[in-house]
XYZ file of C-alpha atoms in Angstrom:
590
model
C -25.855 -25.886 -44.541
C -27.497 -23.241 -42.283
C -28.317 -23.649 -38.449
C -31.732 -24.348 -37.701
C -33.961 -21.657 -36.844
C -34.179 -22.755 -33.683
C -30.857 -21.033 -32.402
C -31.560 -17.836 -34.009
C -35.157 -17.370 -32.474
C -32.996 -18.367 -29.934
C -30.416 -15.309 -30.081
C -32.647 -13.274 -31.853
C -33.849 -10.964 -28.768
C -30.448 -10.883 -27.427
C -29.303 -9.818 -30.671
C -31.928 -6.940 -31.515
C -31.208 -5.591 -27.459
C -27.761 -5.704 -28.061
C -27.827 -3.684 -31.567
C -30.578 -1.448 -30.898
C -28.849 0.113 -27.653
C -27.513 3.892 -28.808
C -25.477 5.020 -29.847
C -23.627 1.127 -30.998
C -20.250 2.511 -30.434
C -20.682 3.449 -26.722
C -21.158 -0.471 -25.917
C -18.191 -1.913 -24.031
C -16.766 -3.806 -26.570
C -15.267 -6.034 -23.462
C -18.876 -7.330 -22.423
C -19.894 -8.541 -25.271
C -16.674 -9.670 -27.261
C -14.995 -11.427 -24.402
C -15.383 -15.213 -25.934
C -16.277 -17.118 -28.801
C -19.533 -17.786 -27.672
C -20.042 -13.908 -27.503
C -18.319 -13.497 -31.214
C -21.271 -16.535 -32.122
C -24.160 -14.440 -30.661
C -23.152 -11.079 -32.637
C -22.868 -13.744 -36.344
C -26.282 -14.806 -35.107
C -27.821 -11.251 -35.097
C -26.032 -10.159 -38.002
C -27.146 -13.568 -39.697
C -31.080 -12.491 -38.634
C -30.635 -8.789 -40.156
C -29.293 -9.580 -43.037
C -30.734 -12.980 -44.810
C -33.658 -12.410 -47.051
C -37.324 -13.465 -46.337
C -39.145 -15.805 -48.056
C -41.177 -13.213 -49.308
C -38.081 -11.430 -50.414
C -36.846 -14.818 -52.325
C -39.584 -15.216 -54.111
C -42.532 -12.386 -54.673
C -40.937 -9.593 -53.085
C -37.812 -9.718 -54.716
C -38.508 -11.565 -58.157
C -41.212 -9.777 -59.347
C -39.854 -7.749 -62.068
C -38.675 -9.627 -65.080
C -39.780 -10.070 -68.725
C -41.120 -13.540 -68.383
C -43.600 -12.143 -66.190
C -47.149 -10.064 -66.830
C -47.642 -8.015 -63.492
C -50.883 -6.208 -62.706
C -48.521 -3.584 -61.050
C -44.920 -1.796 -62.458
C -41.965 -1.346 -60.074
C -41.771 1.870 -58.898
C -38.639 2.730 -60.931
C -40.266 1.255 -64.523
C -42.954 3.757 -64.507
C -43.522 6.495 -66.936
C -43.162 8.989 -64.643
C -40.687 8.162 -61.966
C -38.011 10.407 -61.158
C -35.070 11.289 -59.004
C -37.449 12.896 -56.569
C -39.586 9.243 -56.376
C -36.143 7.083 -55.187
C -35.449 6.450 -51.652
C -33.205 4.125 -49.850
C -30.768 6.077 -48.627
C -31.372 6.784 -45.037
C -29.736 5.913 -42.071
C -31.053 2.886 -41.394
C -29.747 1.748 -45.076
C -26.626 1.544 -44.108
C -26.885 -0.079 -40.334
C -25.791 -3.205 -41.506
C -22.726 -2.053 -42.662
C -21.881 -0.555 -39.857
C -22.269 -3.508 -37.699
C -20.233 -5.378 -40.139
C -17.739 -2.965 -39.767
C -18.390 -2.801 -36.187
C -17.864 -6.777 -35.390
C -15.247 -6.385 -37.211
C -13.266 -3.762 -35.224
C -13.857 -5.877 -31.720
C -13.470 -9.526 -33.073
C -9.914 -9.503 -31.741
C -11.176 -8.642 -28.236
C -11.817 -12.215 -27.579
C -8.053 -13.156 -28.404
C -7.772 -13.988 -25.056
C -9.781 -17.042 -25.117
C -10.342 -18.161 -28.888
C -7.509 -18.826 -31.046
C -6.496 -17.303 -34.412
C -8.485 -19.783 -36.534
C -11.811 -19.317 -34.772
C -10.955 -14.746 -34.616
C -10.367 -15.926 -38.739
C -13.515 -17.707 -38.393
C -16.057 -14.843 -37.145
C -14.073 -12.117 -39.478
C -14.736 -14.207 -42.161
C -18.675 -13.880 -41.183
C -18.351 -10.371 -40.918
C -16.538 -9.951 -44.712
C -18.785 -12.009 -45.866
C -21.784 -9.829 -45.021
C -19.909 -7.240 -45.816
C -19.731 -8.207 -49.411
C -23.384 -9.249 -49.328
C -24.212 -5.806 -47.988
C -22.056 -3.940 -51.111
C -22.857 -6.187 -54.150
C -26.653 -4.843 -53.375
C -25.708 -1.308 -53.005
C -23.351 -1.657 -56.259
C -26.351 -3.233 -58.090
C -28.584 -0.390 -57.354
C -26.435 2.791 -57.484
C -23.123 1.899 -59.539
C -20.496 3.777 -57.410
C -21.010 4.102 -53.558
C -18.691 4.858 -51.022
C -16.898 2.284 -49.372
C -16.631 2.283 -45.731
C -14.049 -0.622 -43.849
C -14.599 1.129 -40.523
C -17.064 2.742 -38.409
C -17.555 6.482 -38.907
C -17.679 8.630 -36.143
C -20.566 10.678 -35.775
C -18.558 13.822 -35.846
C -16.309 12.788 -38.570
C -17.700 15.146 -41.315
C -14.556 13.685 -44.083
C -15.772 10.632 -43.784
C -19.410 11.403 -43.664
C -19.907 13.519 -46.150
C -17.316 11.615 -48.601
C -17.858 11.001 -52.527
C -18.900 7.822 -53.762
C -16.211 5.776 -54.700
C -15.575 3.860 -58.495
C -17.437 1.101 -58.686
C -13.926 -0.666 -59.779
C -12.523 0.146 -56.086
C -16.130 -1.138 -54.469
C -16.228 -3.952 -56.412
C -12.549 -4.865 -55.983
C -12.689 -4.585 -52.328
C -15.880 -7.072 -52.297
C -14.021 -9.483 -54.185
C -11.204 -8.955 -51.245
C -13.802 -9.746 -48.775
C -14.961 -12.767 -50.521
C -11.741 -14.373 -51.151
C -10.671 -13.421 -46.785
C -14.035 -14.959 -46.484
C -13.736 -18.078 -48.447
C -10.098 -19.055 -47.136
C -10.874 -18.692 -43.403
C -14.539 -19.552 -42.518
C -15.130 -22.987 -41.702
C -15.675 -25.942 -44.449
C -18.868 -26.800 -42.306
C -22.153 -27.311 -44.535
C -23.978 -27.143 -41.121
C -22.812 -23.386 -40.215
C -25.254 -20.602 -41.092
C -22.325 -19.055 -43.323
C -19.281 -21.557 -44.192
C -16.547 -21.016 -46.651
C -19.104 -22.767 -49.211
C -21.470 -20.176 -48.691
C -18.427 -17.309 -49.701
C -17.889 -19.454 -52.727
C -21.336 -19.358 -54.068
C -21.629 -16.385 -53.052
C -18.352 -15.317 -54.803
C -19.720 -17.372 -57.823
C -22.529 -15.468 -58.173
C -20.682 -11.391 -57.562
C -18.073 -12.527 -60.107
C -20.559 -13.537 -62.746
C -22.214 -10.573 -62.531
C -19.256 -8.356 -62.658
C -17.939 -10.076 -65.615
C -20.504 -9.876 -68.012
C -21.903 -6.533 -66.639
C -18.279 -4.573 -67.447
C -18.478 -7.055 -70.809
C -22.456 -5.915 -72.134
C -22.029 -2.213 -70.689
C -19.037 -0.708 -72.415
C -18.811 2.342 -69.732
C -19.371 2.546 -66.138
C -23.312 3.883 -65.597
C -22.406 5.699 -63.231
C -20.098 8.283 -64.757
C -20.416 7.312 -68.640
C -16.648 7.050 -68.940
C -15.221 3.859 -69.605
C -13.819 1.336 -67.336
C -10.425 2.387 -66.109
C -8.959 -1.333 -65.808
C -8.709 -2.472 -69.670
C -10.768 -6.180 -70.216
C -11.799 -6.486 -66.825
C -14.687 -8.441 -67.729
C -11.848 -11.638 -68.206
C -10.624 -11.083 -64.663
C -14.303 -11.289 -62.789
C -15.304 -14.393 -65.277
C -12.310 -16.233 -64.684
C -12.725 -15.728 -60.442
C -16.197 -16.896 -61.219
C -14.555 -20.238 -62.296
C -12.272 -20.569 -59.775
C -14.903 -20.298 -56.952
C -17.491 -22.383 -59.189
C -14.686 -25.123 -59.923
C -13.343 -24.900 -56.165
C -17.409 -25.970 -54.855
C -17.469 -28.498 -57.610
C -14.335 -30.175 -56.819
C -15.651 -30.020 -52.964
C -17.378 -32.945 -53.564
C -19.647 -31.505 -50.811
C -22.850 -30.900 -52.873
C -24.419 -32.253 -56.038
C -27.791 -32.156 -57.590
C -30.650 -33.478 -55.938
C -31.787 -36.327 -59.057
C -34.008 -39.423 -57.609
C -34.673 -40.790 -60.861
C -38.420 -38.972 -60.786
C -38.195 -35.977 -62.918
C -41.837 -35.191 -62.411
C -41.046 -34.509 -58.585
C -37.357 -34.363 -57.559
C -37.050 -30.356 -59.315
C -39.905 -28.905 -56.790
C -39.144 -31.103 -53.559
C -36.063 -28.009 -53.458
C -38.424 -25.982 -52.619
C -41.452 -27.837 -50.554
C -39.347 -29.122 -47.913
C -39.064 -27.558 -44.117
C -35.446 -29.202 -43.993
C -33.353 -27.699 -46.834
C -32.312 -31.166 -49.157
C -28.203 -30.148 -48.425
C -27.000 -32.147 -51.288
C -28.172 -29.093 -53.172
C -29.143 -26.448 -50.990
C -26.133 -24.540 -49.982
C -27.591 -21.703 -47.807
C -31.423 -21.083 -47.608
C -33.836 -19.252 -45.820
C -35.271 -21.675 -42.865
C -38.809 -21.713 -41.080
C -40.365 -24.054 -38.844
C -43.658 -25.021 -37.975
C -42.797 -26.145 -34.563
C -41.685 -22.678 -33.533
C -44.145 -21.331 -35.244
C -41.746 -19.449 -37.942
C -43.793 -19.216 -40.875
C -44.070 -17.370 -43.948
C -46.915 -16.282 -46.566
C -46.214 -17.406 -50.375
C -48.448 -19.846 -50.559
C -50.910 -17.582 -49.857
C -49.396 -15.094 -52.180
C -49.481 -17.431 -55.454
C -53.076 -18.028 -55.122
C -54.671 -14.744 -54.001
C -55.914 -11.770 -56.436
C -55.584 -9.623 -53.254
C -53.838 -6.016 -53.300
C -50.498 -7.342 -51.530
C -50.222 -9.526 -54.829
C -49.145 -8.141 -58.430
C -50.630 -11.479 -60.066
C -47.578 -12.869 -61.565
C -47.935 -14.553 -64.885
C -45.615 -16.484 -66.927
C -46.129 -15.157 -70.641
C -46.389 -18.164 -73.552
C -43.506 -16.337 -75.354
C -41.714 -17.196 -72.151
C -43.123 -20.900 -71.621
C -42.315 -21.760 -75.479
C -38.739 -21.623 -74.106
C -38.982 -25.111 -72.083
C -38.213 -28.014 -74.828
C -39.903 -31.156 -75.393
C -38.517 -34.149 -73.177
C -36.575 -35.796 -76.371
C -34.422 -32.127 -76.043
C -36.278 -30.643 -79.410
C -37.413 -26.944 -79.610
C -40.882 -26.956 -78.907
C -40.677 -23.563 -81.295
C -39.796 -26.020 -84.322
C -42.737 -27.620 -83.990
C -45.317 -26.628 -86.529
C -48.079 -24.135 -85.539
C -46.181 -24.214 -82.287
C -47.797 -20.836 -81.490
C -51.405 -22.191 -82.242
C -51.188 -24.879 -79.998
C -53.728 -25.031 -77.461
C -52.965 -25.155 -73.825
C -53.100 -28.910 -73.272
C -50.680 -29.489 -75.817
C -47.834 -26.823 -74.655
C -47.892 -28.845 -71.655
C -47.905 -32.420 -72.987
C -44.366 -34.113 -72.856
C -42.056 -30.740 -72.198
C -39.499 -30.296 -69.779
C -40.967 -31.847 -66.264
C -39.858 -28.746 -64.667
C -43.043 -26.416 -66.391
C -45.084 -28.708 -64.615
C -43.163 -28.142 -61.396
C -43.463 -24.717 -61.852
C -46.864 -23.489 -63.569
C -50.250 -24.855 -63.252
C -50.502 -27.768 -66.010
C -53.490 -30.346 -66.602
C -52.157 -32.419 -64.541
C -51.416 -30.742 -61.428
C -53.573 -31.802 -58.488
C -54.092 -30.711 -54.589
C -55.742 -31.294 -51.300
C -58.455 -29.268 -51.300
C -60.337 -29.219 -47.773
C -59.395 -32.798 -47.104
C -59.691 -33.999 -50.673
C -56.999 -34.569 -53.247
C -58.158 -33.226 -56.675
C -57.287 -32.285 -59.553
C -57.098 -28.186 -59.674
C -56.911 -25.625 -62.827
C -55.414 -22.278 -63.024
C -57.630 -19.527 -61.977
C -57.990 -16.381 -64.080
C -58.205 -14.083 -61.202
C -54.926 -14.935 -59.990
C -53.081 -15.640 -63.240
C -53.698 -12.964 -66.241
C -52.068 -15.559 -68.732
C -53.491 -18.792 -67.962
C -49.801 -19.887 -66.205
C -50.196 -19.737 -62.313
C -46.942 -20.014 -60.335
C -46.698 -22.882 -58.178
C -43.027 -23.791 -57.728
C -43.145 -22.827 -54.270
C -46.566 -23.755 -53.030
C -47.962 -26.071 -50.386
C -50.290 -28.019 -52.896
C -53.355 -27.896 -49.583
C -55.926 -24.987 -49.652
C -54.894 -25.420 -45.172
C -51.424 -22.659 -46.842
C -53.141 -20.521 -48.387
C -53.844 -18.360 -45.472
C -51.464 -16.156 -43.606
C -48.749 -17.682 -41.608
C -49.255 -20.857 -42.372
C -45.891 -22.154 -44.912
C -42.727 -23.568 -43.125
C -41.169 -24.614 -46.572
C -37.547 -23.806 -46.603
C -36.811 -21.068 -49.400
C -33.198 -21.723 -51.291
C -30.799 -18.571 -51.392
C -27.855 -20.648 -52.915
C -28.366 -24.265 -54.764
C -26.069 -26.291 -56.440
C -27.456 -25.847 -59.632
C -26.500 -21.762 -60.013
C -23.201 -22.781 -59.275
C -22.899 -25.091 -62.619
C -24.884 -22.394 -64.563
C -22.385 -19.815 -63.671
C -19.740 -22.536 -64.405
C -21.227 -23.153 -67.549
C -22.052 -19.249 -68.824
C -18.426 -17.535 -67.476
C -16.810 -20.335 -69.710
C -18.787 -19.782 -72.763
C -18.102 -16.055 -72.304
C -14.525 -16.714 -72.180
C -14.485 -18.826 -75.383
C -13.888 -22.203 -73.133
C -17.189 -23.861 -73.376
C -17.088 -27.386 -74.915
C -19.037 -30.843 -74.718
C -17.030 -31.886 -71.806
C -18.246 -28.163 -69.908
C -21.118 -28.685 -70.922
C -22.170 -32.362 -69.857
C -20.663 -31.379 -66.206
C -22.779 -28.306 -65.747
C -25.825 -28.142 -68.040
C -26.425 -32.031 -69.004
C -27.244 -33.032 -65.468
C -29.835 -29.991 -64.909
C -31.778 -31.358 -67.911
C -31.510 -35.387 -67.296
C -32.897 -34.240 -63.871
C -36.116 -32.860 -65.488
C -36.085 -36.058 -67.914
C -34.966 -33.833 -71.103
C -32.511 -35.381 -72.879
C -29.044 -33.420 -72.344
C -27.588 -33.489 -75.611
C -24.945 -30.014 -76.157
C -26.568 -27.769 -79.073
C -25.769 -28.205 -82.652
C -26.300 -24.785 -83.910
C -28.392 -21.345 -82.349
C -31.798 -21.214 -81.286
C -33.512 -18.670 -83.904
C -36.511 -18.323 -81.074
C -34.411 -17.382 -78.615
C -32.078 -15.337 -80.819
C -35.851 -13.086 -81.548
C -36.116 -13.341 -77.646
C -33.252 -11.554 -76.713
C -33.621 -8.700 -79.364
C -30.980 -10.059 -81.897
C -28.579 -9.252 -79.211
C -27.111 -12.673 -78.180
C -26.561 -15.220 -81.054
C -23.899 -17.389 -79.493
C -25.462 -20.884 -79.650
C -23.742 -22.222 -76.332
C -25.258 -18.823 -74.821
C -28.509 -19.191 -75.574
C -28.690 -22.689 -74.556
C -27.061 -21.545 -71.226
C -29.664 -18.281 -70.929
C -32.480 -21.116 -71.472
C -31.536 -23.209 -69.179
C -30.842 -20.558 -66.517
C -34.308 -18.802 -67.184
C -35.924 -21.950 -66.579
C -33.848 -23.655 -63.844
C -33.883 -20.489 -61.330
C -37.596 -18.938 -62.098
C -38.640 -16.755 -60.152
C -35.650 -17.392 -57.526
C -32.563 -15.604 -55.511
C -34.007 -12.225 -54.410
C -34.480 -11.625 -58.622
C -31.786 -12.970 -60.155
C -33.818 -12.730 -63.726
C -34.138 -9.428 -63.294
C -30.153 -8.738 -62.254
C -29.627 -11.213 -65.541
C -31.347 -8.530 -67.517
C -29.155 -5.658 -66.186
C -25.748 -7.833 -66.505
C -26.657 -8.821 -70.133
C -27.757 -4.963 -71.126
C -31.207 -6.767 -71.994
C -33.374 -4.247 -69.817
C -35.694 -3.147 -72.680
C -36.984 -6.469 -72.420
C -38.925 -5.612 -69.249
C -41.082 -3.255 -71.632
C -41.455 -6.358 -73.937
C -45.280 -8.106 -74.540
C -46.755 -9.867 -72.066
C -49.242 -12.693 -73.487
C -51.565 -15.400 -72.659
C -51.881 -19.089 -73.751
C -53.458 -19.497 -77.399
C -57.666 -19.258 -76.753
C -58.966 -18.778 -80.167
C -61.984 -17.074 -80.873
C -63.869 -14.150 -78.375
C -67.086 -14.992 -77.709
C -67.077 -18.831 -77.616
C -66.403 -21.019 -74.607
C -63.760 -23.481 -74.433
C -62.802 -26.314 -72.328
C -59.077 -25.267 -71.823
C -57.792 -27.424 -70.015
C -58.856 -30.915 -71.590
C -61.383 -32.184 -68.604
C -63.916 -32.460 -71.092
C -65.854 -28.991 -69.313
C -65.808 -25.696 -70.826
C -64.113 -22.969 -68.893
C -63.141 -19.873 -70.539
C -64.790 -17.716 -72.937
C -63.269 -14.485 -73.644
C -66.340 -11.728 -74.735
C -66.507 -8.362 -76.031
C -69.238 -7.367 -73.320
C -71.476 -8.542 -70.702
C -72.754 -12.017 -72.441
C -76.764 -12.347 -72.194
C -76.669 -15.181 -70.537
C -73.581 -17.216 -68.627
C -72.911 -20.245 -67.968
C -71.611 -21.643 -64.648
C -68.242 -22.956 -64.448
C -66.840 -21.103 -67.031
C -64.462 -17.732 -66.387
C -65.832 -14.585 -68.635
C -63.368 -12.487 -69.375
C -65.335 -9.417 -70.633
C -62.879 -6.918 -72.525
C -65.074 -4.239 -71.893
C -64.406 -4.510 -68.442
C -60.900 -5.328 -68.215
C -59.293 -2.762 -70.349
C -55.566 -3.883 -69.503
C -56.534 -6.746 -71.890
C -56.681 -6.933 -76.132
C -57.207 -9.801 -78.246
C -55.610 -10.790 -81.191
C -54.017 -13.902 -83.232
C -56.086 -15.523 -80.611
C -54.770 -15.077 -77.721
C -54.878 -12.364 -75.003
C -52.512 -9.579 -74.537
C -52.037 -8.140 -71.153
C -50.570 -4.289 -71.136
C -46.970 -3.930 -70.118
C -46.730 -0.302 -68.594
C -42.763 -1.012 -68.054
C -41.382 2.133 -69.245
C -37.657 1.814 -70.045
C -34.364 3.770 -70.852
C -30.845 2.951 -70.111
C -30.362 5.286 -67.458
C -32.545 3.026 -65.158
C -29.915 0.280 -65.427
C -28.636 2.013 -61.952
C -30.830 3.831 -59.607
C -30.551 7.510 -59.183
C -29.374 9.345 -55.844
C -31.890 10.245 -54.047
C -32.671 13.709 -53.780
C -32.680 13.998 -50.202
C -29.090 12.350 -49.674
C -27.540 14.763 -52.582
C -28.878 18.021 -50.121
C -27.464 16.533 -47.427
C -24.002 15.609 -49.221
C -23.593 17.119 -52.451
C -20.093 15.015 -53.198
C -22.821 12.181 -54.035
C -23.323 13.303 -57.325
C -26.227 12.168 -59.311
C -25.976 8.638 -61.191
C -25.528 9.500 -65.672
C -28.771 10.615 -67.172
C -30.907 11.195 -63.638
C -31.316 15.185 -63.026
């Protein structure tokens, strides 16, 4: 597992002094590489630099997907955005890779005093970031150029290179992965051990795969891939480093026998639960290392986009006996009580159901979804402190996953279905125990989901696929940095993110209801200004909110997304392509 925070607040200042001297490659290299416990404090600061924040986990990071309604659109989904709009490729973009690259150059320094295992050991950190570093860059732009050493400030070859194929990039991650994976301790303690490469690896590999499977041609260029079937080489190193963690026998999936509780006690505890938790993002209240999404799940504040699950996404979660709540008749009529009555235990772990209760100002109540936050009627909760005392700034300590246990046998599970190897014993190692977990029965699939078939545009109607897309949707919500959104790009599903966006069945406008079973009216939805209100019930007055229609009753929130395939990459950036016209710009972006 990771290092408590404790010794990188620790390191922290010495690491920021010793990175932010200028220029980097002036520093004696003898001074600060001498020893192991010098290689340690350079991991440390590259470990603080580089690992997400909470923020970036969850909110930040997740944001964009279909299954949410947003009351803001990403920057590169709007109408008018344009190669003059995209930024990100400064200087201080690519720092990281030069320390990488840096640590990397002046690990074998300390030869003198650490042996070959332990210089291993630290390169292995340094690869490892490395590939972190590049799988991001790949993800956004396509081809980049790969660096493996520092540049030299005067070296204008190097500087003002091309990008490289995204085939070369990618290959040389994988490289870095597999150095990584073989030669970094088998320590679940260490901030990054060789079970961290492995998920990591897991998780590149997947991607890879099915991207070069869904897009035919490299986005980049428009020409097809140079290295025939690739797709079958990145799946099948997605099962080797899958297999290799699930053979560890180090980790396994957190199941108490409570189903109502064990899914979200991932993600409420301070101390990462390690059976599961492979690397995560750490805070502690004691040191007074804190984070803010608590507060951002229940404010309607500007520094929030109001993120709300749609019901089209919710009808995906099955009933507890493992039926499709979408067989059920007049499934899409049914109020809000009854989408949440006996379904999979993790929508209650995740959304705001009847039953979810909290300590409000001492007292432990029951609390209801509140329209100004949510736009749909679901409010996120999955990561909340359930006590009003978090929802103000700096107050959560809650460790934030990066890597669990459970991606791992999802990525199992969907590489072997993509490579025609998925069976009932595949499935009851990987997806069964996910399911018994949230007390769904874990039966395999008999035939394809029609729902989800509609769901992902007629694009995907493999039945072990779907199940697998499901289960993933719902398993990892709203986690990794958005890893719904990079399963949107991988699959070629991005016109989903202009899909509809819609709210739990209401009824009729201008009538109150009691939504939420308590017995008290709540919600009436109105055409304008009523003559006379009631208090304790929500008015949402179409006049007023004209991001809203009604129809088939329920609401309808407008999805400004705009998409076209180009925006599966990012473009270039102006500014770099004046400064280094061997860029060139990414297909379709002028």
């Amino acid at each position: 597992m990771i290092c408590g925070l404790a010794l990188a607040a620790m390191t922290f200042s010495a690491c920021s002094d010793l990175l932010d001297k200028e220029p980097l490659n002036n520093i004696d290299s003898r001074e600060f590489f001498a020893n192991a416990e010098e290689l340690e404090l350079y991991a440390n600061g590259l470990y603080v630099d580089m690992i997400p924040s909470a923020e970036d986990l969850t909110s930040s990071g997740s944001g964009t997907c279909d299954y949410l309604a947003t009351s803001t659109t990403s920057s590169l989904l709007q109408k008018d955005f344009d190669v003059d709009k995209m930024s990100g490729w400064t200087y201080g973009a690519w720092t990281n890779l030069f320390r990488c690259n840096y640590f990397l150059e002046n690990i074998a320094k300390a030869s003198g005093s650490a042996d070959a295992a332990t210089l291993n050991h630290y390169r292995g950190i340094a690869r490892f970031w490395r590939a972190w570093f590049y799988f991001d860059k790949v993800k956004t732009y396509g081809n980049v150029p790969w660096y493996s050493h520092t540049i030299d400030a005067a070296d204008s070859v190097q500087l003002y290179k091309t990008r490289d194929d995204r085939e070369l990039v990618m290959d040389s991650v994988l490289a870095d992965l597999d150095f990584a994976a073989a030669h970094l301790k088998a320590d679940k303690t260490l901030p990054v051990s060789a079970y961290t490469a492995l998920a990591l690896k897991s998780r590149v590999c997947l991607f890879e795969g099915t991207y070069r499977k869904y897009h035919t041609v490299n986005p980049s260029t428009n020409e097809p891939w140079k290295e025939t079937n690739s797709s079958r080489r990145w799946l099948g190193e997605c099962v080797k480093a899958s297999e290799a963690l699930m053979g560890s026998g180090v980790y396994g999936i957190v199941n108490t026998g409570h189903p109502e509780t064990d899914y979200r006690s991932l993600f409420q505890s301070e101390k990462p639960l390690d059976k599961e938790v492979i690397m995560a993002r750490e805070y502690s209240s004691e040191l007074v290392a804190t984070h803010n999404v608590t507060q951002k799940f229940n404010s309607a504040g500007n520094d929030t986009r109001r993120w709300s699950p749609t019901q089209d996404f919710v009808n995906t979660y099955l009933n507890r006996d493992g039926s499709r709540f979408t067989d059920l008749p007049g499934y899409d009529k049914k109020t809000f009580v009854e989408n949440c009555t006996n379904r999979d235990c993790r929508l209650q772990q995740s959304v705001i159901t009847p039953s979810y209760k909290k300590n409000i100002n001492g007292t432990v109540q029951r609390y209801n979804a509140t329209w100004s936050v949510t736009m749909t009627g679901y409010q996120v909760i999955k990561f909340n402190m359930d006590d009003t005392y978090y929802e103000q700034t700096s107050r959560c300590s809650n460790a934030i996953p990066i890597f669990r246990y459970a991606e791992i046998l999802l990525n199992e599970a969907e590489a072997k279905a993509e490579l025609g190897e998925m069976d009932g014993k595949v499935w009851d190692n990987t997806i069964r125990p996910l399911r018994e977990r949230a007390g769904v029965n874990g039966d395999a699939p008999t035939v394809a989901d029609p729902y989800l078939m509609k769901y992902y545009l007629g694009k995907c109607s493999d039945k072990w696929l779907l199940e697998i897309r499901r289960e993933r949707a719902i398993e990892l919500f709203f986690e990794g940095e958005g890893l719904r959104y990079d399963d949107l790009m991988r699959w070629g599903e991005g016109e989903m993110l202009a899909g509809e966006w819609n709210s739990i069945y209401i009824g009729e406008k201008n009538k109150a209801y009691d939504t939420n079973g308590d017995g008290v009216k709540d919600l009436e939805v109105c055409d304008g200004k009523p003559a006379s209100t009631v208090s304790g019930i929500y008015y949402i007055n179409l006049a007023k909110t004209p991001y809203y229609s009604f129809k088939d009753g329920r609401l309808y929130i407008k999805n400004e997304n705009d998409w076209s395939d180009k925006k599966y990459l990012h473009p270039i950036p102006r500014a770099a392509l004046v400064k280094n016209p061997n860029l060139k710009q990414n297909y379709g972006w002028k």
